[in-house]
Short mmCIF file of C-alpha atoms in Angstrom, two decimals:
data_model
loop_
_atom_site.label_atom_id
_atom_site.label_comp_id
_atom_site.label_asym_id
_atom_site.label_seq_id
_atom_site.Cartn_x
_atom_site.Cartn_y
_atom_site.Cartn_z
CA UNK A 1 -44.71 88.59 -85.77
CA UNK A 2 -42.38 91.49 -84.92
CA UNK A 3 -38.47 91.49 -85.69
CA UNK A 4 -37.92 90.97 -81.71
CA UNK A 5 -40.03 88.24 -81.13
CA UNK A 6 -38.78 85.79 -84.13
CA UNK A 7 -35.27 86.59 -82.83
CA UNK A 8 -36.17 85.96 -79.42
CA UNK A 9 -37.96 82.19 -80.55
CA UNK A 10 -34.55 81.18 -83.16
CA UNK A 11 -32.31 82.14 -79.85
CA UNK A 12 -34.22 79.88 -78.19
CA UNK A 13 -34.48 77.75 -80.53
CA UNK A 14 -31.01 77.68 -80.45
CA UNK A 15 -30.46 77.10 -76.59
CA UNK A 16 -32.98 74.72 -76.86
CA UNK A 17 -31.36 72.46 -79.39
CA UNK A 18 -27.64 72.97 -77.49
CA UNK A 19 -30.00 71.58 -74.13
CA UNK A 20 -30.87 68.50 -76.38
CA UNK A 21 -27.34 67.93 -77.99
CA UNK A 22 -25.32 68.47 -74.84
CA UNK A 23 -27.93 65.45 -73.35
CA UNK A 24 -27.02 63.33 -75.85
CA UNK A 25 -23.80 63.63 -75.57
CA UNK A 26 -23.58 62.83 -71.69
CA UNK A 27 -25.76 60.17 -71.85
CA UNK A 28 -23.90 58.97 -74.85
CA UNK A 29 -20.87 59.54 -72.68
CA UNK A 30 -21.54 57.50 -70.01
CA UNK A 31 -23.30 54.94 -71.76
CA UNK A 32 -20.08 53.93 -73.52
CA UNK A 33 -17.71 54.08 -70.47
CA UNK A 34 -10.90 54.48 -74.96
CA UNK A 35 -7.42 54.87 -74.70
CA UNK A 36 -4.49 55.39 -77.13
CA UNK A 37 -2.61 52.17 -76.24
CA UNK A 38 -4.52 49.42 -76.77
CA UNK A 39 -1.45 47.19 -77.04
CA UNK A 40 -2.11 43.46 -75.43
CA UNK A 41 1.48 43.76 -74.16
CA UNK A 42 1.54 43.06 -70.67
CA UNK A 43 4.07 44.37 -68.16
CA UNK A 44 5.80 43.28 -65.78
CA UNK A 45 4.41 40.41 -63.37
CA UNK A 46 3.07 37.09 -63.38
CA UNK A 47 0.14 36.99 -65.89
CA UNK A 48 -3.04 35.82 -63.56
CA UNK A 49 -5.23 32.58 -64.45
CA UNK A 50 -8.65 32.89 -65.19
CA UNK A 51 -10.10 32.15 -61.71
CA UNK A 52 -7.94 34.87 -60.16
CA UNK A 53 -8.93 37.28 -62.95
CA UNK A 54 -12.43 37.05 -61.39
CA UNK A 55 -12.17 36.92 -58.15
CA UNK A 56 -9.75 40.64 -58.58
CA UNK A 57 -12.84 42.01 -60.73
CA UNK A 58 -15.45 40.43 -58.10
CA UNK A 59 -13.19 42.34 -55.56
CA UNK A 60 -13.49 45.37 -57.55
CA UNK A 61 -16.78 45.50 -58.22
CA UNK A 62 -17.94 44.51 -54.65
CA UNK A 63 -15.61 47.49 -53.47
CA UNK A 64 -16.66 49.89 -56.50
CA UNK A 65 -20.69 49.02 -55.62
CA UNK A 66 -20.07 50.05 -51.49
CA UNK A 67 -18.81 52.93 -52.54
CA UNK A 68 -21.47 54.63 -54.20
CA UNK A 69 -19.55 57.62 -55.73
CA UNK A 70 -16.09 58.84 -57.34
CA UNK A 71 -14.40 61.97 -58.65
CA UNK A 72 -14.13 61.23 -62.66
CA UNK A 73 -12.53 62.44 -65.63
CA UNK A 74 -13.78 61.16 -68.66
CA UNK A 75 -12.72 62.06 -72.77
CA UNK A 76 -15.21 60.53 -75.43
CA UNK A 77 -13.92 60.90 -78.83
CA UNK A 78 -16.97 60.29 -81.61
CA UNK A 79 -16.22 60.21 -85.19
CA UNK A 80 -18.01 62.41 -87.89
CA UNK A 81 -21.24 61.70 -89.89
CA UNK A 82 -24.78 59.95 -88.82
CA UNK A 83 -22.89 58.63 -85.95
CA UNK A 84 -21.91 61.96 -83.94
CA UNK A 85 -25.54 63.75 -85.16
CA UNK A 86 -26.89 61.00 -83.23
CA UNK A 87 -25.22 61.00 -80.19
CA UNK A 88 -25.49 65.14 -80.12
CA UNK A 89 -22.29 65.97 -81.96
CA UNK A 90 -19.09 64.47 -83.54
CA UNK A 91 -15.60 65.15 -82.27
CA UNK A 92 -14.10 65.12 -78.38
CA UNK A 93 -15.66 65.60 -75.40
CA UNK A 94 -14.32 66.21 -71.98
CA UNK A 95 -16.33 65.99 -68.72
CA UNK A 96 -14.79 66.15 -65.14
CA UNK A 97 -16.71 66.59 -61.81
CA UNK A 98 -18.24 64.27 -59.50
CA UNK A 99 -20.54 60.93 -59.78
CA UNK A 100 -22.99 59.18 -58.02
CA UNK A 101 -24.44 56.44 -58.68
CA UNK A 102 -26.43 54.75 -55.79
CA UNK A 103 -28.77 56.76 -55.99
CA UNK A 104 -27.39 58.69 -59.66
CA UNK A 105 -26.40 62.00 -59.14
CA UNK A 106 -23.85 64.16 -60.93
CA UNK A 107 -22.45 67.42 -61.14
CA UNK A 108 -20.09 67.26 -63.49
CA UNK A 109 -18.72 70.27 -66.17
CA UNK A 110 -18.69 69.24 -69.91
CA UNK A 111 -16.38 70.78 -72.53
CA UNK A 112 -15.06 69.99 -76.03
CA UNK A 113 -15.21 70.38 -79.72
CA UNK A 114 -18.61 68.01 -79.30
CA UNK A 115 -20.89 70.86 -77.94
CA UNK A 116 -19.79 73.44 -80.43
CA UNK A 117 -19.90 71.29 -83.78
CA UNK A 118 -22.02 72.57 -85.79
CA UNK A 119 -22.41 75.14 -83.86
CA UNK A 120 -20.30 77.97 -83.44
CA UNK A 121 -22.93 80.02 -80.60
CA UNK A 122 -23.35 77.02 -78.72
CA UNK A 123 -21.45 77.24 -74.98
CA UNK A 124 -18.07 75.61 -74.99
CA UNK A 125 -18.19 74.81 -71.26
CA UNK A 126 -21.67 73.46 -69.89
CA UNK A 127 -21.86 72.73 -65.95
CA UNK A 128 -24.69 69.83 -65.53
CA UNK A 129 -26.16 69.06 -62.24
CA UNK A 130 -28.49 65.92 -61.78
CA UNK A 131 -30.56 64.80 -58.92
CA UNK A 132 -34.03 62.88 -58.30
CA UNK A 133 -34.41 62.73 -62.17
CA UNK A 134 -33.85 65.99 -63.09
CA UNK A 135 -31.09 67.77 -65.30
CA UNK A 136 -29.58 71.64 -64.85
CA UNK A 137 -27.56 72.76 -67.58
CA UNK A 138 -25.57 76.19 -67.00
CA UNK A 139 -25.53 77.14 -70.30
CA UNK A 140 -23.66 80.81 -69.74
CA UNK A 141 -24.54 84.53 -69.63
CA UNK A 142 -24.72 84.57 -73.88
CA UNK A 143 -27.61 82.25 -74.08
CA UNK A 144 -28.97 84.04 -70.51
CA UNK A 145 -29.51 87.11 -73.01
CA UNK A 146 -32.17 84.75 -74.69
CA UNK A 147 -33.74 82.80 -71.16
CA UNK A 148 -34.94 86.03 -69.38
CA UNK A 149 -31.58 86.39 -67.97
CA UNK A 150 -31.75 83.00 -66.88
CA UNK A 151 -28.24 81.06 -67.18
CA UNK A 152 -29.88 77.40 -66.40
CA UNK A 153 -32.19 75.39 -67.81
CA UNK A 154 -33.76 72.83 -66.36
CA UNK A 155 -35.07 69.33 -67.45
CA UNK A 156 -37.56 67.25 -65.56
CA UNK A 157 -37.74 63.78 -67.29
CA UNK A 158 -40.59 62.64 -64.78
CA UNK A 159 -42.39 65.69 -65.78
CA UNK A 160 -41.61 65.01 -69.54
CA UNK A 161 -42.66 61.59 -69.47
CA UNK A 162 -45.81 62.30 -67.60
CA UNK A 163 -46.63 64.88 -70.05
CA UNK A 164 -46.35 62.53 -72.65
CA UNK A 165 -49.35 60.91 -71.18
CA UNK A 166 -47.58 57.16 -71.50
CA UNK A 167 -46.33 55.21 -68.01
CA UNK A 168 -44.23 53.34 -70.30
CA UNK A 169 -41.60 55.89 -71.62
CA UNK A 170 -41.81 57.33 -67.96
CA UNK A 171 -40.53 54.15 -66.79
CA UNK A 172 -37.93 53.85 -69.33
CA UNK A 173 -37.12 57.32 -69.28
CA UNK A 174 -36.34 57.33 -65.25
CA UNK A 175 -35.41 53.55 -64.42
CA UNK A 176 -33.21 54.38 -67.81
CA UNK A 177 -31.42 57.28 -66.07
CA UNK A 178 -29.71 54.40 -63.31
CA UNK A 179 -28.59 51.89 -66.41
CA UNK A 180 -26.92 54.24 -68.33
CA UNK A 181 -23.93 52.46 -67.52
CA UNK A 182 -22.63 55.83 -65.87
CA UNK A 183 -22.16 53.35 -62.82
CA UNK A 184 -18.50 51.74 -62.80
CA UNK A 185 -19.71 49.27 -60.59
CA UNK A 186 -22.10 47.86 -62.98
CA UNK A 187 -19.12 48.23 -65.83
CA UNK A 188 -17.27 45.23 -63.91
CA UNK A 189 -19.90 42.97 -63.31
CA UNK A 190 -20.74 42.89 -67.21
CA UNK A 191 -17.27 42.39 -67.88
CA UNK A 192 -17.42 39.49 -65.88
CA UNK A 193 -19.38 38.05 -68.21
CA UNK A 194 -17.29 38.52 -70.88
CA UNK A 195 -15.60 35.03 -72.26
CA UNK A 196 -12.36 36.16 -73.19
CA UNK A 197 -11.39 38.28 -69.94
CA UNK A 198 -8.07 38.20 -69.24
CA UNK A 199 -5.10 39.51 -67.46
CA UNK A 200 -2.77 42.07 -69.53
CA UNK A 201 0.01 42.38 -66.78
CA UNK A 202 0.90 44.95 -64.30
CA UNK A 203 0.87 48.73 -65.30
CA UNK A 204 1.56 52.40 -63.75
CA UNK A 205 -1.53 54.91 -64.19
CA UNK A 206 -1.19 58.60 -62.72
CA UNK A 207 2.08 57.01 -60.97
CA UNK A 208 -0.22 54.24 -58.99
CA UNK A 209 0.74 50.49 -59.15
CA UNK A 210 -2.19 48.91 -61.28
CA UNK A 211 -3.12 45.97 -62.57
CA UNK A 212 -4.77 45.86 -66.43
CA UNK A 213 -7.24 43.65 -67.81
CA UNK A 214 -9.33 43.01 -71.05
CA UNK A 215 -12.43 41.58 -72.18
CA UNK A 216 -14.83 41.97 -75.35
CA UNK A 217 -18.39 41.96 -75.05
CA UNK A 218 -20.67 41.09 -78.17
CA UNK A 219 -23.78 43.76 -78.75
CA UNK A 220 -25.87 40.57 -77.39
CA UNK A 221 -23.92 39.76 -74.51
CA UNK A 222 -23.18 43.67 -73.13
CA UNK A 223 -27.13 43.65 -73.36
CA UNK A 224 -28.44 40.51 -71.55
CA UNK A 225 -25.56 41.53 -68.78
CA UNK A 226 -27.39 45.02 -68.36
CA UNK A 227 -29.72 44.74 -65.80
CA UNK A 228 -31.09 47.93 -66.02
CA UNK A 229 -32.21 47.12 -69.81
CA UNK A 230 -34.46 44.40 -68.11
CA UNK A 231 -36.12 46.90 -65.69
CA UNK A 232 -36.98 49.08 -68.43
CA UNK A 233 -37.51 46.82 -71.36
CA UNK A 234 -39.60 43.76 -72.44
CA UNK A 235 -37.75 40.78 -73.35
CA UNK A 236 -39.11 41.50 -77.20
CA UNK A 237 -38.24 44.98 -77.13
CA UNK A 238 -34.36 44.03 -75.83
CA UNK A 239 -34.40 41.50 -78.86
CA UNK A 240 -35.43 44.45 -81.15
CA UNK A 241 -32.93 46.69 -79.71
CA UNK A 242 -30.18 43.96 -80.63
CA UNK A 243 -30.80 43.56 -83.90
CA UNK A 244 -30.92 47.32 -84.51
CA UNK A 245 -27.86 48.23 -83.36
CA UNK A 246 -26.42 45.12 -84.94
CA UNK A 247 -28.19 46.15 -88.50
CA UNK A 248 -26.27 49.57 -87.80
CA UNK A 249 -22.75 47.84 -87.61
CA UNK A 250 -21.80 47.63 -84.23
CA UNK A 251 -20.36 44.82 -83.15
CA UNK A 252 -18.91 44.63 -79.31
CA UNK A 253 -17.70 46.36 -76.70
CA UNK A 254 -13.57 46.17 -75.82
CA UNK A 255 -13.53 47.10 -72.71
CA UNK A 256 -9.91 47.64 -70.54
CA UNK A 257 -9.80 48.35 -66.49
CA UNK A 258 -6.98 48.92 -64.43
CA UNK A 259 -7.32 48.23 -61.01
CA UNK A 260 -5.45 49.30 -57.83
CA UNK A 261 -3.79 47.61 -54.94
CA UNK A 262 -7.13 48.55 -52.91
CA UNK A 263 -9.59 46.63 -55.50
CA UNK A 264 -10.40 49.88 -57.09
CA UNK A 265 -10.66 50.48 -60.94
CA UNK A 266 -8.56 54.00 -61.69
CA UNK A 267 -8.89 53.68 -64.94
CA UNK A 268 -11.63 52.27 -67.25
CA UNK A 269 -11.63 52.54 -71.45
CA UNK A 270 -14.52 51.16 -73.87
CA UNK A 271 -14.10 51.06 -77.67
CA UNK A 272 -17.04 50.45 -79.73
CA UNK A 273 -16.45 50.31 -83.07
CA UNK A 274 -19.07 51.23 -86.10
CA UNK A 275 -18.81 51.01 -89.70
CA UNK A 276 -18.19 54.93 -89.28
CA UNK A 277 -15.47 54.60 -86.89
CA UNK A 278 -14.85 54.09 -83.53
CA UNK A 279 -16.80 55.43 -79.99
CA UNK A 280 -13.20 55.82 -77.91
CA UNK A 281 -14.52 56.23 -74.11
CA UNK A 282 -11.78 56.74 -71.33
CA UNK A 283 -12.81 57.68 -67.80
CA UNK A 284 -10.81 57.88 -64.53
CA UNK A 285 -11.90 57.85 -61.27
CA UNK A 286 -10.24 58.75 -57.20
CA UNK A 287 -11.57 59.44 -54.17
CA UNK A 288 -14.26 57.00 -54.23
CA UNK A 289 -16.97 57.64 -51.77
CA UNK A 290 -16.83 61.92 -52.50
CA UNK A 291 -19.90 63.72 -51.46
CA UNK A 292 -21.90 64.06 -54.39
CA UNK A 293 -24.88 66.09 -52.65
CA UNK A 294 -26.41 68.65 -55.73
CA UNK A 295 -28.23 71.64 -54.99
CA UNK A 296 -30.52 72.89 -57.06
CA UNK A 297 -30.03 76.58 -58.88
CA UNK A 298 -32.43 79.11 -57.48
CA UNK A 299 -35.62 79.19 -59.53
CA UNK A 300 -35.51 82.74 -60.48
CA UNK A 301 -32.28 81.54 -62.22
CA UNK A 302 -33.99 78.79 -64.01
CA UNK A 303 -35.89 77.87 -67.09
CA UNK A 304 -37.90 74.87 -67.31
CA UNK A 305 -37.67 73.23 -70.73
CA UNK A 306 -41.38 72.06 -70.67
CA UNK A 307 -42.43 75.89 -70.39
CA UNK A 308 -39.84 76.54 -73.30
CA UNK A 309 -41.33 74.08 -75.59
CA UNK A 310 -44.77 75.40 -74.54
CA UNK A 311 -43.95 78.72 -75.37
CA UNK A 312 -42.21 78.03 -78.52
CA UNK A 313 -45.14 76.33 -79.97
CA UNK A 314 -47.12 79.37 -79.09
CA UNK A 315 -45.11 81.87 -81.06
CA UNK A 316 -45.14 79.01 -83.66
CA UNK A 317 -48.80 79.42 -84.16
CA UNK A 318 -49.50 82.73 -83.93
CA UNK A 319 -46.83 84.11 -86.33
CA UNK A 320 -45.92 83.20 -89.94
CA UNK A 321 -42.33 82.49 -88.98
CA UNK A 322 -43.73 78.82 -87.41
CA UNK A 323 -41.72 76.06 -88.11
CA UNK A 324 -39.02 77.80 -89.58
CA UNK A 325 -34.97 77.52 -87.90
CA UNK A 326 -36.35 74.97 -85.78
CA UNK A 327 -33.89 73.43 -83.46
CA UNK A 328 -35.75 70.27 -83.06
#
């Protein structure tokens, strides 16, 4: 194998494993969605009974649901060691853009120590677009130089899980897509289920009047409330997933929302703490019902990740550098 074409497989190699981590991470990301103060201290303001604490987060949700879409802003903070490898990379990560999720749709620009850890080559800004299923990652002009000049890459996970020959993991991999909790909407209606919700008191966030709440959701309970999980997974298989992530640690979900005067939540944190440390989520969200229409890169600006992997297994076989600096 010449010099040029084992540099050409590690770079992308490379961009191919900083696809995979930055995927993690969003899904990750919005699977968890926490803040600095997560003082029970309420503020000002008559402190709400139970019954009116649900029907302001029935309001919410019914008002969150119609509107289908939001402007967010969203930090995740993961602590370092088996944790962070397995959610695509310890320390902070910062995504801002727009999200849809009736049907799910995003385009949304991730940043942060996350992508990079690790890592030094890897992008430190990634723009993600998703639509119908499929994921675009801009992952700059540097990794272009090993893409064909190509800046995006793109990953079809009907395509992926129709490759893998099994209807099963195309089911969970697509109906998974709209449970990944990425959905605010779908945020309130667990919490609802949680049996210590409560009212915290009234409280000011980005200078809007707001009112703050709490509840804590057991591994079990944040499960059985997850519809999506139930689309996508047998009732053994759920069980299965509950007592692994129990065995790793994890015990609940705090979760904190502050809602507006209009029944919207502004602000929404979830802590999930590990024997490692804790998963600190904090997203924000305005202008609820923003177009969140994606276009699609060109093609000639695009690399599919199932030719990638296709090709990379090629040079794998034909030269004696195979399976060496693999990304995967």
């Amino acid at each position: 194998m010449t010099a040029g074409v084992v540099k050409g497989r590690r770079g992308r190699q490379r961009v191919a494993g900083a696809v995979l981590s930055t995927a993690l991470l969003c899904v990750g990301a919005v699977a968890c969605g926490g803040s600095d103060d997560k003082s029970d201290k309420a503020g000002a303001g008559e402190i709400q009974s139970r019954s009116q604490v649900t029907d302001v987060i029935t309001a919410a949700y019914k008002k969150t649901s119609a509107a289908k879409s939001a402007k967010v802003k969203m930090t995740m903070s993961t602590p370092p060691g088996e944790l962070g490898k397995a959610m695509g990379g310890s320390g902070e990560m910062k995504m801002t853009g727009v999200m849809g999720w009736d049907p799910t749709v995003m385009d949304v620009t991730v940043s942060g120590s996350a992508l990079t850890e690790g890592d030094p080559e890897a992008p430190e800004k990634i723009r993600m677009l998703w639509s119908d299923n499929v994921m675009y990652m801009d992952m700059g002009a540097k990794a272009a130089k090993d893409m064909e000049g190509k800046r995006w890459v793109k990953m079809d996970l009907n395509a992926i899980a129709k490759q893998a020959g099994d209807d099963k993991l195309a089911k969970q991999m697509t109906g998974g897509l709209d449970s990944m909790n990425q959905d605010p909407a779908q945020q309130l209606a667990m919490l609802l289920d949680s049996p210590n919700l409560k009212h915290l008191g009234s409280a000011q966030v980005d200078g809007e009047q707001t009112q703050r709440y709490k509840g804590r959701l057991t591994v079990k309970e944040m499960a059985e409330s997850n519809k999506g999980l139930k689309d996508v997974l047998s009732e053994s298989e759920r069980e299965q997933l509950f007592k692994n992530i129990e065995k790793s640690g994890i015990k609940g979900y705090d979760t904190e929302v502050w809602v507006n005067e209009d029944d919207y939540p502004v602000r929404m944190d979830i802590d999930m703490k590990t024997p490692q440390g804790t998963v600190k989520t904090s997203q924000t969200f305005s202008d609820y019902g923003a177009a969140t229409k994606v276009t699609p890169p060109s093609a000639g600006d695009t690399l599919d990740m199932m030719k990638m992997f296709e090709e990379l297994g090629k040079l794998g076989k034909d030269g004696s550098d195979a399976g060496s600096d693999s990304a995967f």
